[in-house]
């Protein structure tokens, strides 16, 4: 399962079309915005594999009204594509980083820390300083991860202190704190896997699309799991798609 996330206007739907159909977007046509979630099944042959690899791609609308939907569809074996509009990203601006990248990392991390995220910069045909923006993104992503680790360690230390101070007779509170500490340790040790490379592509001239396809298929093959997607997930998806 491939989840595609990003702000409105990041080019998520055009990116999926470029990946699956190898068709570029006409810049003279105003793109339509995804309402809710779109569902695409894409089959692709991989060298050395007898059967085609089948990817189930979920394209979520970028408006914040849809943010509550994501947890219902995320799982630890997912590959998450995070689309970032290169034209709108501001270098050296923490607010811009958090809006385009940081908030999505935090959302996925909190729900499915074992997932793999592939950051993809879009609209690079309109952005002359892409490499500079990539460097800035990597620096801020590293800083975000460092701060997150420190925060978890601080909370674990706090839990240890409270457990030490609590009386043995307060068994309910001790149990509650112990469970909370276990969850914090899981979050610290099982992290969202951020791909080391940030791909930059153009949905217009298809620059970088072939490399992204190769990387995506490789990572999806690694993530193959015999588990069946729960029926409840499919039911929720069908209801959302049928809503006017």
CSV table of N, CA and C in Angstrom, one decimal, residues 101-203:
chain,number,residue,atom,x,y,z
A,101,UNK,N,6.6,19.7,5.5
A,101,UNK,CA,7.3,18.5,5.8
A,101,UNK,C,7.1,18.0,7.3
A,102,UNK,N,7.4,18.9,8.2
A,102,UNK,CA,7.5,18.5,9.6
A,102,UNK,C,6.2,17.9,10.1
A,103,UNK,N,5.1,18.6,9.9
A,103,UNK,CA,3.8,18.2,10.4
A,103,UNK,C,3.4,16.8,9.9
A,104,UNK,N,3.8,16.5,8.6
A,104,UNK,CA,3.5,15.2,8.1
A,104,UNK,C,4.3,14.1,8.7
A,105,UNK,N,5.6,14.4,8.9
A,105,UNK,CA,6.5,13.4,9.6
A,105,UNK,C,5.9,13.1,11.0
A,106,UNK,N,5.5,14.1,11.7
A,106,UNK,CA,4.9,13.9,13.1
A,106,UNK,C,3.6,13.1,13.1
A,107,UNK,N,2.8,13.4,12.1
A,107,UNK,CA,1.5,12.7,12.0
A,107,UNK,C,1.7,11.2,11.7
A,108,UNK,N,2.6,10.9,10.7
A,108,UNK,CA,2.8,9.5,10.4
A,108,UNK,C,3.6,8.8,11.5
A,109,UNK,N,4.5,9.5,12.1
A,109,UNK,CA,5.3,8.9,13.2
A,109,UNK,C,4.4,8.5,14.4
A,110,UNK,N,3.4,9.4,14.7
A,110,UNK,CA,2.6,9.1,15.8
A,110,UNK,C,1.6,7.9,15.6
A,111,UNK,N,1.3,7.7,14.4
A,111,UNK,CA,0.3,6.6,14.1
A,111,UNK,C,1.0,5.3,13.6
A,112,UNK,N,2.0,5.4,12.7
A,112,UNK,CA,2.6,4.2,12.2
A,112,UNK,C,4.1,4.4,12.1
A,113,UNK,N,4.8,4.3,13.3
A,113,UNK,CA,6.2,4.6,13.3
A,113,UNK,C,7.1,3.7,12.5
A,114,UNK,N,6.6,2.6,12.1
A,114,UNK,CA,7.4,1.7,11.3
A,114,UNK,C,7.4,1.9,9.8
A,115,UNK,N,6.5,2.8,9.3
A,115,UNK,CA,6.4,3.1,7.9
A,115,UNK,C,7.6,3.7,7.3
A,116,UNK,N,7.7,3.6,6.0
A,116,UNK,CA,8.8,4.3,5.2
A,116,UNK,C,8.3,5.5,4.5
A,117,UNK,N,8.9,6.6,4.6
A,117,UNK,CA,8.5,7.9,4.0
A,117,UNK,C,9.5,8.3,2.9
A,118,UNK,N,9.0,8.5,1.7
A,118,UNK,CA,9.9,9.0,0.6
A,118,UNK,C,9.5,10.5,0.3
A,119,UNK,N,10.3,11.4,0.7
A,119,UNK,CA,10.0,12.8,0.4
A,119,UNK,C,10.3,13.1,-1.1
A,120,UNK,N,9.3,13.8,-1.8
A,120,UNK,CA,9.5,14.0,-3.2
A,120,UNK,C,9.2,15.5,-3.4
A,121,UNK,N,10.1,16.2,-4.0
A,121,UNK,CA,9.9,17.6,-4.3
A,121,UNK,C,9.3,17.7,-5.7
A,122,UNK,N,8.2,18.4,-5.9
A,122,UNK,CA,7.5,18.5,-7.2
A,122,UNK,C,7.7,19.9,-7.7
A,123,UNK,N,7.2,20.1,-9.0
A,123,UNK,CA,7.2,21.4,-9.7
A,123,UNK,C,8.6,21.9,-9.9
A,124,UNK,N,9.6,21.0,-10.0
A,124,UNK,CA,11.0,21.5,-10.1
A,124,UNK,C,11.3,22.2,-11.4
A,125,UNK,N,10.4,22.0,-12.4
A,125,UNK,CA,10.6,22.8,-13.7
A,125,UNK,C,10.4,24.2,-13.5
A,126,UNK,N,9.8,24.6,-12.3
A,126,UNK,CA,9.5,26.0,-12.0
A,126,UNK,C,10.4,26.6,-10.9
A,127,UNK,N,11.4,25.8,-10.5
A,127,UNK,CA,12.2,26.1,-9.3
A,127,UNK,C,13.7,26.0,-9.7
A,128,UNK,N,14.4,27.1,-9.8
A,128,UNK,CA,15.8,27.1,-10.2
A,128,UNK,C,16.8,26.6,-9.1
A,129,UNK,N,16.4,26.8,-7.8
A,129,UNK,CA,17.3,26.5,-6.7
A,129,UNK,C,16.9,25.2,-5.9
A,130,UNK,N,16.6,24.2,-6.7
A,130,UNK,CA,16.1,22.9,-6.0
A,130,UNK,C,17.1,22.3,-5.1
A,131,UNK,N,18.3,22.3,-5.5
A,131,UNK,CA,19.4,21.6,-4.7
A,131,UNK,C,19.6,22.3,-3.4
A,132,UNK,N,19.5,23.7,-3.4
A,132,UNK,CA,19.6,24.4,-2.2
A,132,UNK,C,18.4,24.1,-1.2
A,133,UNK,N,17.2,23.9,-1.8
A,133,UNK,CA,16.1,23.6,-1.0
A,133,UNK,C,16.2,22.2,-0.4
A,134,UNK,N,16.7,21.3,-1.2
A,134,UNK,CA,17.0,19.9,-0.7
A,134,UNK,C,17.9,19.9,0.5
A,135,UNK,N,19.0,20.6,0.4
A,135,UNK,CA,19.9,20.7,1.5
A,135,UNK,C,19.3,21.3,2.8
A,136,UNK,N,18.4,22.3,2.6
A,136,UNK,CA,17.7,22.9,3.7
A,136,UNK,C,16.8,21.9,4.4
A,137,UNK,N,16.0,21.1,3.5
A,137,UNK,CA,15.1,20.1,4.0
A,137,UNK,C,15.8,19.1,4.8
A,138,UNK,N,16.9,18.6,4.3
A,138,UNK,CA,17.7,17.5,5.0
A,138,UNK,C,18.2,18.0,6.4
A,139,UNK,N,18.7,19.3,6.4
A,139,UNK,CA,19.1,19.8,7.7
A,139,UNK,C,18.0,19.9,8.7
A,140,UNK,N,16.9,20.4,8.3
A,140,UNK,CA,15.7,20.6,9.2
A,140,UNK,C,15.1,19.3,9.6
A,141,UNK,N,15.1,18.3,8.7
A,141,UNK,CA,14.6,16.9,9.0
A,141,UNK,C,15.5,16.3,10.1
A,142,UNK,N,16.8,16.5,10.0
A,142,UNK,CA,17.8,16.0,11.0
A,142,UNK,C,17.5,16.6,12.3
A,143,UNK,N,17.3,17.9,12.3
A,143,UNK,CA,17.1,18.7,13.5
A,143,UNK,C,15.8,18.2,14.2
A,144,UNK,N,14.7,18.0,13.4
A,144,UNK,CA,13.4,17.6,13.9
A,144,UNK,C,13.6,16.2,14.6
A,145,UNK,N,14.3,15.3,13.9
A,145,UNK,CA,14.5,14.0,14.5
A,145,UNK,C,15.3,14.1,15.8
A,146,UNK,N,16.3,14.9,15.9
A,146,UNK,CA,17.1,15.1,17.1
A,146,UNK,C,16.2,15.7,18.2
A,147,UNK,N,15.4,16.6,17.9
A,147,UNK,CA,14.5,17.2,18.9
A,147,UNK,C,13.5,16.2,19.4
A,148,UNK,N,13.0,15.4,18.5
A,148,UNK,CA,12.0,14.4,18.9
A,148,UNK,C,12.6,13.3,19.8
A,149,UNK,N,13.9,12.9,19.5
A,149,UNK,CA,14.6,12.0,20.4
A,149,UNK,C,14.8,12.5,21.8
A,150,UNK,N,15.2,13.8,21.9
A,150,UNK,CA,15.4,14.4,23.2
A,150,UNK,C,14.1,14.5,23.9
A,151,UNK,N,13.0,14.8,23.2
A,151,UNK,CA,11.7,14.9,23.9
A,151,UNK,C,11.3,13.6,24.5
A,152,UNK,N,11.4,12.5,23.7
A,152,UNK,CA,11.1,11.2,24.2
A,152,UNK,C,11.9,10.8,25.4
A,153,UNK,N,13.2,11.1,25.3
A,153,UNK,CA,14.1,10.8,26.4
A,153,UNK,C,13.8,11.5,27.7
A,154,UNK,N,13.4,12.8,27.5
A,154,UNK,CA,12.9,13.6,28.7
A,154,UNK,C,11.7,13.0,29.3
A,155,UNK,N,10.7,12.6,28.5
A,155,UNK,CA,9.5,12.0,29.0
A,155,UNK,C,9.7,10.7,29.7
A,156,UNK,N,10.6,9.9,29.2
A,156,UNK,CA,11.0,8.6,29.8
A,156,UNK,C,11.6,8.9,31.1
A,157,UNK,N,12.5,9.9,31.2
A,157,UNK,CA,13.1,10.2,32.5
A,157,UNK,C,12.1,10.7,33.5
A,158,UNK,N,11.1,11.5,33.0
A,158,UNK,CA,10.1,11.9,33.9
A,158,UNK,C,9.3,10.8,34.5
A,159,UNK,N,8.9,9.8,33.6
A,159,UNK,CA,8.2,8.6,34.0
A,159,UNK,C,9.0,7.8,35.0
A,160,UNK,N,10.3,7.7,34.8
A,160,UNK,CA,11.1,6.9,35.8
A,160,UNK,C,11.1,7.6,37.1
A,161,UNK,N,11.2,8.9,37.1
A,161,UNK,CA,11.2,9.7,38.4
A,161,UNK,C,9.9,9.5,39.1
A,162,UNK,N,8.8,9.6,38.4
A,162,UNK,CA,7.4,9.5,39.0
A,162,UNK,C,7.2,8.0,39.6
A,163,UNK,N,7.7,7.0,38.8
A,163,UNK,CA,7.6,5.7,39.3
A,163,UNK,C,8.4,5.4,40.6
A,164,UNK,N,9.6,6.1,40.6
A,164,UNK,CA,10.4,6.0,41.8
A,164,UNK,C,9.8,6.6,43.0
A,165,UNK,N,9.0,7.7,42.8
A,165,UNK,CA,8.4,8.5,43.9
A,165,UNK,C,7.1,7.9,44.4
A,166,UNK,N,6.4,7.2,43.5
A,166,UNK,CA,5.1,6.6,43.9
A,166,UNK,C,5.2,5.5,44.9
A,167,UNK,N,4.3,5.5,45.8
A,167,UNK,CA,4.2,4.4,46.8
A,167,UNK,C,3.8,3.1,46.2
A,168,UNK,N,4.3,2.0,46.7
A,168,UNK,CA,3.9,0.7,46.3
A,168,UNK,C,2.4,0.5,46.3
A,169,UNK,N,1.8,1.1,47.3
A,169,UNK,CA,0.3,0.9,47.4
A,169,UNK,C,-0.5,1.5,46.3
A,170,UNK,N,0.1,2.5,45.6
A,170,UNK,CA,-0.6,3.1,44.5
A,170,UNK,C,-0.4,2.3,43.2
A,171,UNK,N,-1.0,1.1,43.2
A,171,UNK,CA,-0.7,0.1,42.1
A,171,UNK,C,-1.3,0.6,40.8
A,172,UNK,N,-2.5,1.2,40.8
A,172,UNK,CA,-3.2,1.6,39.6
A,172,UNK,C,-2.3,2.6,38.9
A,173,UNK,N,-1.9,3.6,39.6
A,173,UNK,CA,-1.1,4.7,39.0
A,173,UNK,C,0.2,4.2,38.5
A,174,UNK,N,0.8,3.3,39.3
A,174,UNK,CA,2.1,2.7,38.9
A,174,UNK,C,2.0,1.9,37.5
A,175,UNK,N,0.9,1.2,37.5
A,175,UNK,CA,0.6,0.4,36.2
A,175,UNK,C,0.4,1.4,35.0
A,176,UNK,N,-0.4,2.4,35.3
A,176,UNK,CA,-0.6,3.4,34.2
A,176,UNK,C,0.7,4.0,33.7
A,177,UNK,N,1.5,4.4,34.7
A,177,UNK,CA,2.8,5.0,34.3
A,177,UNK,C,3.7,4.0,33.6
A,178,UNK,N,3.7,2.8,34.1
A,178,UNK,CA,4.6,1.8,33.4
A,178,UNK,C,4.2,1.5,32.0
A,179,UNK,N,2.9,1.5,31.7
A,179,UNK,CA,2.4,1.3,30.4
A,179,UNK,C,2.7,2.5,29.5
A,180,UNK,N,2.6,3.7,30.1
A,180,UNK,CA,3.0,4.9,29.4
A,180,UNK,C,4.5,4.9,29.0
A,181,UNK,N,5.3,4.5,29.9
A,181,UNK,CA,6.7,4.4,29.7
A,181,UNK,C,7.1,3.4,28.6
A,182,UNK,N,6.4,2.3,28.6
A,182,UNK,CA,6.6,1.3,27.5
A,182,UNK,C,6.3,1.9,26.1
A,183,UNK,N,5.2,2.6,26.1
A,183,UNK,CA,4.8,3.2,24.8
A,183,UNK,C,5.9,4.3,24.3
A,184,UNK,N,6.4,5.0,25.3
A,184,UNK,CA,7.4,6.0,25.0
A,184,UNK,C,8.7,5.3,24.4
A,185,UNK,N,9.1,4.2,25.1
A,185,UNK,CA,10.2,3.4,24.6
A,185,UNK,C,10.0,2.8,23.2
A,186,UNK,N,8.8,2.4,22.9
A,186,UNK,CA,8.5,1.9,21.6
A,186,UNK,C,8.7,3.0,20.6
A,187,UNK,N,8.2,4.2,20.9
A,187,UNK,CA,8.3,5.3,20.0
A,187,UNK,C,9.7,5.7,19.7
A,188,UNK,N,10.5,5.6,20.8
A,188,UNK,CA,11.9,5.9,20.7
A,188,UNK,C,12.7,4.9,19.8
A,189,UNK,N,12.4,3.6,20.0
A,189,UNK,CA,13.2,2.6,19.3
A,189,UNK,C,12.6,2.2,17.9
A,190,UNK,N,11.3,2.4,17.7
A,190,UNK,CA,10.7,2.1,16.4
A,190,UNK,C,10.3,3.4,15.8
A,191,UNK,N,11.2,3.9,14.9
A,191,UNK,CA,11.0,5.2,14.3
A,191,UNK,C,10.5,5.1,12.9
A,192,UNK,N,9.8,6.2,12.5
A,192,UNK,CA,9.5,6.4,11.1
A,192,UNK,C,10.8,6.3,10.3
A,193,UNK,N,10.8,5.6,9.2
A,193,UNK,CA,12.0,5.4,8.4
A,193,UNK,C,11.9,6.5,7.2
A,194,UNK,N,12.7,7.5,7.4
A,194,UNK,CA,12.8,8.5,6.3
A,194,UNK,C,13.9,8.1,5.3
A,195,UNK,N,13.5,8.1,4.1
A,195,UNK,CA,14.4,7.7,3.0
A,195,UNK,C,15.6,8.7,2.9
A,196,UNK,N,16.8,8.2,2.7
A,196,UNK,CA,18.0,9.1,2.7
A,196,UNK,C,18.0,10.0,1.6
A,197,UNK,N,17.3,9.7,0.5
A,197,UNK,CA,17.3,10.5,-0.7
A,197,UNK,C,16.0,11.3,-0.8
A,198,UNK,N,16.1,12.6,-1.2
A,198,UNK,CA,14.9,13.4,-1.5
A,198,UNK,C,14.8,13.5,-3.0
A,199,UNK,N,13.8,12.9,-3.6
A,199,UNK,CA,13.7,12.9,-5.0
A,199,UNK,C,13.1,14.2,-5.5
A,200,UNK,N,13.6,14.8,-6.6
A,200,UNK,CA,13.0,16.0,-7.1
A,200,UNK,C,12.5,15.7,-8.5
A,201,UNK,N,11.3,16.0,-8.8
A,201,UNK,CA,10.6,15.6,-10.1
A,201,UNK,C,9.8,16.7,-10.7
A,202,UNK,N,9.5,16.6,-11.9
A,202,UNK,CA,8.6,17.5,-12.6
A,202,UNK,C,7.5,16.7,-13.2
A,203,UNK,N,6.2,17.0,-12.8
A,203,UNK,CA,5.1,16.3,-13.4
A,203,UNK,C,4.7,16.8,-14.8
